[in-house]
Short mmCIF file of C-alpha atoms in Angstrom, two decimals:
data_model
loop_
_atom_site.label_atom_id
_atom_site.label_comp_id
_atom_site.label_asym_id
_atom_site.label_seq_id
_atom_site.Cartn_x
_atom_site.Cartn_y
_atom_site.Cartn_z
CA MET A 24 55.71 66.30 108.95
CA LYS A 25 58.50 68.52 110.76
CA GLN A 26 60.65 65.79 111.40
CA LEU A 27 60.66 64.87 107.88
CA PHE A 28 62.23 68.03 107.00
CA ILE A 29 64.48 68.28 110.04
CA ILE A 30 65.88 64.42 108.62
CA LEU A 31 66.09 65.42 105.11
CA PHE A 32 68.09 68.61 105.58
CA VAL A 33 70.02 66.18 108.15
CA LEU A 34 70.75 63.87 105.87
CA LEU A 35 71.16 65.79 102.58
CA SER A 36 74.03 68.20 104.92
CA LEU A 37 75.68 65.08 105.93
CA ALA A 38 75.73 64.41 102.23
CA ALA A 39 77.55 67.65 101.13
CA ARG A 40 79.78 66.73 103.40
CA SER A 41 80.91 63.47 102.18
CA GLN A 42 82.08 64.91 98.69
CA LYS A 43 85.39 63.93 98.34
CA ILE A 44 88.09 65.95 96.98
CA ASP A 45 89.48 63.51 93.77
CA SER A 46 92.08 65.63 92.84
CA ILE A 47 92.95 69.49 92.92
CA TYR A 48 94.48 71.71 90.86
CA PHE A 49 96.45 75.03 90.63
CA ASN A 50 94.71 78.41 89.44
CA LEU A 51 97.10 80.92 89.65
CA TYR A 52 95.70 84.43 89.63
CA THR A 53 99.07 85.96 88.38
CA ASP A 54 102.03 83.94 84.93
CA SER A 55 104.78 85.24 87.56
CA LEU A 56 105.99 85.71 91.27
CA LYS A 57 107.13 88.98 92.83
CA LYS A 58 110.06 89.61 94.54
CA GLY A 59 109.34 91.44 97.86
CA VAL A 60 105.31 90.39 98.39
CA TYR A 61 102.51 88.19 99.66
CA ASN A 62 102.12 85.15 95.93
CA TYR A 63 98.39 84.55 96.50
CA ILE A 64 98.81 80.79 96.00
CA ASN A 65 94.79 79.45 95.00
CA VAL A 66 94.58 75.33 94.79
CA ASP A 67 91.05 74.54 93.71
CA GLY A 68 89.65 70.60 94.74
CA LYS A 69 87.36 68.65 92.16
CA LEU A 70 85.14 67.26 94.12
CA SER A 71 83.20 63.73 93.77
CA SER A 72 79.97 65.77 92.52
CA GLY A 73 82.25 67.33 89.65
CA ILE A 74 81.97 70.35 91.93
CA TYR A 75 85.40 72.49 91.77
CA GLN A 76 85.80 74.13 95.68
CA PRO A 77 88.84 76.80 96.83
CA LEU A 78 90.90 74.67 99.44
CA MET A 79 92.66 76.72 102.37
CA THR A 80 95.88 75.34 103.99
CA ASP A 81 93.50 73.28 106.97
CA GLU A 82 92.85 71.71 104.28
CA VAL A 83 96.08 71.46 101.76
CA VAL A 84 100.37 71.74 102.21
CA PHE A 85 101.81 73.51 100.47
CA VAL A 86 105.94 72.80 99.64
CA SER A 87 108.34 74.72 97.71
CA THR A 88 111.87 75.17 96.82
CA ALA A 89 112.38 78.85 97.73
CA GLY A 90 110.65 81.35 99.86
CA THR A 91 108.79 80.87 102.76
CA TRP A 92 105.06 80.77 102.92
CA GLU A 93 102.14 81.95 105.31
CA GLY A 94 98.69 80.56 104.71
CA ASN A 95 98.00 80.16 100.93
CA SER A 96 100.86 82.44 100.45
CA LEU A 97 104.49 82.12 99.44
CA ILE A 98 107.41 85.57 99.82
CA ILE A 99 110.39 84.97 97.92
CA GLY A 100 112.49 87.03 99.16
CA ARG A 101 113.91 90.06 97.49
CA GLU A 102 117.70 89.28 97.84
CA SER A 103 116.67 85.69 96.70
CA LYS A 104 118.68 84.67 93.22
CA VAL A 105 116.45 81.75 92.26
CA ASP A 106 114.48 82.38 88.65
CA SER A 107 111.84 79.64 89.33
CA VAL A 108 110.35 77.78 92.39
CA LYS A 109 109.02 74.46 92.18
CA VAL A 110 105.42 74.76 94.17
CA THR A 111 103.85 71.23 95.53
CA ALA A 112 100.65 71.34 96.95
CA TYR A 113 98.55 68.30 98.01
CA LEU A 114 95.66 67.34 101.01
CA ARG A 115 96.42 66.76 104.03
CA GLN A 116 93.94 64.32 105.01
CA GLN A 117 94.85 62.52 101.94
CA PRO A 118 98.59 62.59 101.02
CA ASN A 119 99.13 60.76 97.57
CA ILE A 120 96.42 63.26 96.49
CA LYS A 121 99.37 65.62 94.94
CA ARG A 122 100.40 68.36 92.26
CA SER A 123 102.99 70.41 91.49
CA ILE A 124 104.24 73.64 89.45
CA VAL A 125 107.11 75.57 87.97
CA ILE A 126 106.50 79.14 88.19
CA TYR A 127 108.68 81.30 86.94
CA LEU A 128 109.91 84.93 89.36
CA LYS A 129 108.77 88.38 87.18
CA LYS A 130 113.05 89.74 85.96
CA ILE A 131 112.04 93.24 85.52
CA GLU A 132 110.07 95.93 88.92
CA VAL A 133 107.64 97.37 87.27
CA ASP A 134 107.27 99.64 90.35
CA PRO A 135 110.35 101.89 90.26
CA PRO A 136 111.84 101.34 94.27
CA LEU A 137 110.81 104.16 96.74
CA LYS A 138 112.50 107.46 97.16
CA SER A 139 114.57 107.68 99.96
CA GLU A 140 113.86 110.70 102.66
CA ARG A 141 117.63 112.18 101.97
CA GLU A 142 116.16 112.01 98.15
CA LEU A 143 112.83 113.31 98.29
CA LEU A 144 114.71 116.59 100.37
CA GLU A 145 117.15 117.19 97.72
CA GLU A 146 114.07 117.06 95.24
CA TRP A 147 112.16 119.12 97.01
CA GLN A 148 115.64 121.63 97.77
CA ARG A 149 116.12 122.29 94.13
CA LYS A 150 112.34 123.33 93.57
CA SER A 151 112.26 125.89 95.75
CA ARG A 152 115.12 127.48 93.99
CA ARG A 153 113.78 127.16 90.92
CA LYS A 154 110.89 128.83 91.77
CA GLN A 155 113.29 131.75 93.83
CA ASN A 156 115.27 131.90 90.84
#
């Protein structure tokens, strides 16, 4: 009886591993990329069973028209002049399964730039002068 459970467990685990990826899809967390930060690009694979599974860099290869890659993260330099990036992802084991998307870059910086040490010191000096008067 115990051997039957072991055999059944091994067969089920092999069946789960043998699921092939039929297609891939981008599942982006944002509608635009930001310059100077890590933009995580999420790709899901649709298995032959119909289940979607996130893919990592050991399973998928990323190529883009701008920026550099670190794992699943695309970094666009602050000095970049592009307004969009075409990202292509394809499976390492099945390069014929691929998908491309054009992602636009954020035009307006939401976060104000950080003040320099000099600017902060000048601001503190002005405030302390006001308090003294």
